Coordinates of C-alpha atoms in Angstrom, one line a residue:
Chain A
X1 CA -25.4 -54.0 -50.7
X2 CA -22.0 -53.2 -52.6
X3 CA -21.1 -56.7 -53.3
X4 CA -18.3 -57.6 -55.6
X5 CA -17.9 -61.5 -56.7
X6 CA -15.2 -63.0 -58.4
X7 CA -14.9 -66.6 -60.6
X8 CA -13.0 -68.6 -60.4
X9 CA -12.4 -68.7 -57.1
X10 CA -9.1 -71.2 -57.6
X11 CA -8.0 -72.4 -60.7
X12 CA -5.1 -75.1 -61.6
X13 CA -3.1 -74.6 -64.4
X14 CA -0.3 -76.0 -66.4
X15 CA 2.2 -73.6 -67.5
X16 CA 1.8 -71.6 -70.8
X17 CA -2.1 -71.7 -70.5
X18 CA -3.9 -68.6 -70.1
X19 CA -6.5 -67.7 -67.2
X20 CA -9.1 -65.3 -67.4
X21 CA -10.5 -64.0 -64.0
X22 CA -13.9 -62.5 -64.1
X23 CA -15.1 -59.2 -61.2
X24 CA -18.7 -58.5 -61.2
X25 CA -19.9 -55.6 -59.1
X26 CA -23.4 -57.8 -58.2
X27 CA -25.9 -55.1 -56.8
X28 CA -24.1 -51.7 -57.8
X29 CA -22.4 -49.9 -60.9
X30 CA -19.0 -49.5 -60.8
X31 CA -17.4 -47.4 -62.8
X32 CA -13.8 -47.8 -61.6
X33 CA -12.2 -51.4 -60.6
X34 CA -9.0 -52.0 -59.4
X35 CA -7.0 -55.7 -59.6
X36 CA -4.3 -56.2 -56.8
X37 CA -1.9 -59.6 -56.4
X38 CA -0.9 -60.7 -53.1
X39 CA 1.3 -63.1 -51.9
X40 CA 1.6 -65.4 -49.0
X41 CA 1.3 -63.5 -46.0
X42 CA 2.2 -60.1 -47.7
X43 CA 0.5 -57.3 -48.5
X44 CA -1.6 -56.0 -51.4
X45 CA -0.1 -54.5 -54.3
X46 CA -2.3 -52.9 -57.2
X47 CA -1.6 -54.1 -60.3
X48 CA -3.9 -51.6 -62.2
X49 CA -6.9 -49.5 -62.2
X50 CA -9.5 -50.2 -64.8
X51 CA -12.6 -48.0 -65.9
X52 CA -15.1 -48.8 -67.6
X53 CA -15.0 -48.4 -71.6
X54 CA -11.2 -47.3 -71.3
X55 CA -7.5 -48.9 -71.3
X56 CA -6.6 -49.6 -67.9
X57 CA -3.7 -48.1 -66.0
X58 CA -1.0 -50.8 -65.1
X59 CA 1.2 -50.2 -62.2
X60 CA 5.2 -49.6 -62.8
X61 CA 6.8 -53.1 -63.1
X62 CA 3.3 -54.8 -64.4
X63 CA 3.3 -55.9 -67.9
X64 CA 0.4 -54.9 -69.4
X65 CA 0.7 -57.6 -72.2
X66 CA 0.8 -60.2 -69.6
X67 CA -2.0 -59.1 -67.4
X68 CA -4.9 -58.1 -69.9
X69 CA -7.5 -56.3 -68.1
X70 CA -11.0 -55.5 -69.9
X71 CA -13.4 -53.5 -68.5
X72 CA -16.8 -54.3 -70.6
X73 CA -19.0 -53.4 -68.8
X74 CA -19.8 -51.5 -65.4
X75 CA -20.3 -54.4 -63.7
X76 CA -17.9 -56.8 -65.1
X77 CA -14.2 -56.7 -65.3
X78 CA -11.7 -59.6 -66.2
X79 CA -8.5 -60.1 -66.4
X80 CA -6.3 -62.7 -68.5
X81 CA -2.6 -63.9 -67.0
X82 CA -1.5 -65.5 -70.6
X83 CA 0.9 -67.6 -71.1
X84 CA 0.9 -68.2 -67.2
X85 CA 3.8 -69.6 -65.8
X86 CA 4.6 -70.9 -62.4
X87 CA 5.7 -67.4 -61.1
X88 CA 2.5 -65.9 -61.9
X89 CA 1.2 -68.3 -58.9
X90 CA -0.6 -65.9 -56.4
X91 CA -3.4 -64.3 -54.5
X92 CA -5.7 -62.1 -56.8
X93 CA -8.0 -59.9 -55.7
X94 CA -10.5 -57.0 -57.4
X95 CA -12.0 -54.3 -55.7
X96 CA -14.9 -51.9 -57.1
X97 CA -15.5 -48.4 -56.2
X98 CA -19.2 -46.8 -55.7
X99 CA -18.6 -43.6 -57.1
X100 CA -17.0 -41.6 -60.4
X101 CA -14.6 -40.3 -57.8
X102 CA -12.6 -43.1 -58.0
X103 CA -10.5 -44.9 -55.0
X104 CA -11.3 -41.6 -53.4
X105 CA -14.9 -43.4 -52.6
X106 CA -14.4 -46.7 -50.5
X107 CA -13.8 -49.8 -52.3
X108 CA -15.5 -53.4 -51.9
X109 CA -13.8 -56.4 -51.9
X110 CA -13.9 -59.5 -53.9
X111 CA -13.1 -62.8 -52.4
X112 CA -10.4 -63.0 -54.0
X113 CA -8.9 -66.3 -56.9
X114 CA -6.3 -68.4 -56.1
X115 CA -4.1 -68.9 -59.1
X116 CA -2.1 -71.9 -59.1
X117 CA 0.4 -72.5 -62.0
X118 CA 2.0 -76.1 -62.2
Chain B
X1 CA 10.5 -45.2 -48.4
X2 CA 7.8 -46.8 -46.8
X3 CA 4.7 -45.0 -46.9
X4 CA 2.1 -46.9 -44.7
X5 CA 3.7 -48.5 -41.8
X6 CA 2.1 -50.8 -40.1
X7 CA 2.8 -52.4 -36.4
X8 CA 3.1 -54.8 -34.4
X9 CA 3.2 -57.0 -37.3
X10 CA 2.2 -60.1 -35.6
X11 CA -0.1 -60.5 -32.5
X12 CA -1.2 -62.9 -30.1
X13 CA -4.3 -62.8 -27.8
X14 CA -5.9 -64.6 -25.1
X15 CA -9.6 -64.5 -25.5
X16 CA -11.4 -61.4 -24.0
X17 CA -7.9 -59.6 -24.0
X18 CA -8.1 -55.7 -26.3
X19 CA -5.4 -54.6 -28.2
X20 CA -4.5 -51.3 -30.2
X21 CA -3.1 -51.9 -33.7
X22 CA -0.7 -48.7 -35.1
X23 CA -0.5 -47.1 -38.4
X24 CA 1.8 -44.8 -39.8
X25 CA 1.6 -43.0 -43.2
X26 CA 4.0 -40.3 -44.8
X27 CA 2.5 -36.8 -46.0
X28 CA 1.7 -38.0 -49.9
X29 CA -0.7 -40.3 -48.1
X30 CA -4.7 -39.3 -46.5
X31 CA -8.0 -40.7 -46.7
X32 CA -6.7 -43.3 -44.2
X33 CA -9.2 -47.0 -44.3
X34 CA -9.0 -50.1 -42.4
X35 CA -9.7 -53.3 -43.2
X36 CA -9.4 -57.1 -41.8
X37 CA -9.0 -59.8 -44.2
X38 CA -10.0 -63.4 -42.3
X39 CA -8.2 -66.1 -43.0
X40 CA -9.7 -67.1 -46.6
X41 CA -8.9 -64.3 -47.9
X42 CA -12.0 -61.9 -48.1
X43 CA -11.2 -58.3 -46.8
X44 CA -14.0 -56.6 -44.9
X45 CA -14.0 -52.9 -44.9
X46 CA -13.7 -51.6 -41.0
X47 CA -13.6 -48.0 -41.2
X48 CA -13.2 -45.0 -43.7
X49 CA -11.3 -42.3 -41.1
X50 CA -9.1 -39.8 -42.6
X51 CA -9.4 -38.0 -39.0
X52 CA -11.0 -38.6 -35.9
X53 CA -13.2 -41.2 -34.5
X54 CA -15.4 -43.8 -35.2
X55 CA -16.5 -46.8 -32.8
X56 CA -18.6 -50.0 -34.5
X57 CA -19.1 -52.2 -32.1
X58 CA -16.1 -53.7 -30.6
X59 CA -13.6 -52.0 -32.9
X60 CA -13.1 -48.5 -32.5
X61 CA -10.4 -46.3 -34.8
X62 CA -8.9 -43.2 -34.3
X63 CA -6.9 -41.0 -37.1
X64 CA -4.5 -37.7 -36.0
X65 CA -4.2 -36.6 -39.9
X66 CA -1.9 -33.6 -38.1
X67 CA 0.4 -36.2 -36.5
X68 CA 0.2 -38.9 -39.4
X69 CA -1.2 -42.0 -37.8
X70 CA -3.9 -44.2 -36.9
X71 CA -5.2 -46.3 -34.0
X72 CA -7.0 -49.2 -34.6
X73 CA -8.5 -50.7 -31.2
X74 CA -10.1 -53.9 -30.8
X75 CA -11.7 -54.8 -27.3
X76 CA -13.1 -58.2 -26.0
X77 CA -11.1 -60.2 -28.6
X78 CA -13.3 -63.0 -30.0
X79 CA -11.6 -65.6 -32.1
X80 CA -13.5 -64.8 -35.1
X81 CA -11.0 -61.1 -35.2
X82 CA -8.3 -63.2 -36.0
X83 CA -7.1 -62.5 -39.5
X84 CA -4.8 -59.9 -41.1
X85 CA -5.5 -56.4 -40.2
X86 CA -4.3 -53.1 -42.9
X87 CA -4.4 -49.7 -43.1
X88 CA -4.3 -48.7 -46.7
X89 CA -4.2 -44.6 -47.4
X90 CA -4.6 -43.4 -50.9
X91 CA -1.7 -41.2 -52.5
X92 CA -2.2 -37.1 -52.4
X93 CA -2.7 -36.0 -55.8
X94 CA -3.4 -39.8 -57.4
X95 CA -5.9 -42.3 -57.5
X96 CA -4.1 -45.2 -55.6
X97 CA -4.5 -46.8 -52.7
X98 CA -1.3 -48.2 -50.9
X99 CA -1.3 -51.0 -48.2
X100 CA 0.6 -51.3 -45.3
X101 CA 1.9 -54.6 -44.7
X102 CA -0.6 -55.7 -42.1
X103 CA -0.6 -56.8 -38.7
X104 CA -1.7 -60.2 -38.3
X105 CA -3.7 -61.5 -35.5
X106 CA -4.6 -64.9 -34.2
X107 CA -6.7 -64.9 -30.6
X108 CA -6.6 -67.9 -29.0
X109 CA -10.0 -69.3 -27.6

């Protein structure tokens, strides 16, 4: 159980294109999902918090027009890098939470897309 | 200032060898977790342990929330452990969860 996908899994891109990234909680109901970055060998940093049926929380020094994060559904949450340039190149990763508690309650992992901006 | 703090930051192991990975985290931090991500990127939840001890198998983890750290020990190293190891603590009061900055591991077969 608790299972968390995410698609793509890597995507090419040239710059000024957007990218949508798509988090489905497969086998549970999530009502909280969070959406972290990580570079080569360096740790995770959240980018924002996102529950279901509200605006998402962004994290200080994240655009929030940049990284559009919708969160439709309690099992689905995406997030759009527009106009991606080659900066924007990175690790991304979404986690789901089990309970209304938040990241109190343990998070599960997706596996994680591999944005690569030419 | 740092608060999850992570060592040794790298690691090397012989096969069969155990090892004890650290954690430190400041007072705005509890509800301590481990986790290994292997090398494509996937991180596995290890343990929930805001205190005390738990043992699954060959990894074993140990929290003193009174002294503000964590043990994570890994016995009979397999080669399959090799990955990057965090401790990530969630901040008192808020609903985020902070990373240390990992201690990776490669054991050698």
């Amino acid at each position: 159980g608790a299972v968390v996908s995410q698609h793509p899994s890597r995507v090419i891109c040239k710059s000024g294109t957007s990218v949508k990234i798509e988090c489905r909680s497969l086998d549970f109901q999530a009502t909280t999902m969070f959406w972290y970055r990580q570079f080569p060998k360096q740790s995770l940093m959240l980018m924002a918090t996102s529950n279901e049926g509200s605006k998402a929380t962004y994290e200080q020094g994240v655009e929030k027009d940049k990284f559009l994060i919708n969160h439709a559904s309690l099992t689905l949450s995406t997030l759009t890098v527009t106009s991606a340039h080659p900066e924007d190149s990175s690790f991304y990763i979404c986690s789901a939470s089990l309970g209304l508690a938040g990241p109190r309650d343990t998070q599960y992992f997706g596996p994680g897309t591999r944005l690569t901006v030419l | 200032g740092i608060q999850v703090e992570q060592s040794p930051p790298d690691l090397i192991l012989q096969e069969g060898a155990n090892s004890t990975l650290r954690c430190n985290f400041s007072d705005s931090v509890n509800n301590l977790q481990w986790f290994h991500q292997n090398p494509w990127g996937q991180l596995i939840n290890l343990f929930y342990i805001p205190s005390g001890t738990k043992q699954n198998g060959r990894l074993s983890a140990t929290t003193v929330a009174t002294e503000r750290y964590s043990l994570l020990y890994i016995s009979s190293s397999q080669t399959t452990d090799s990955g990057v190891y965090f401790c990530a603590g969630q901040n008192t009061g808020g609903f985020k969860t902070i990373f240390g900055a990992g201690t990776r591991l490669f054991v050698k077969a």
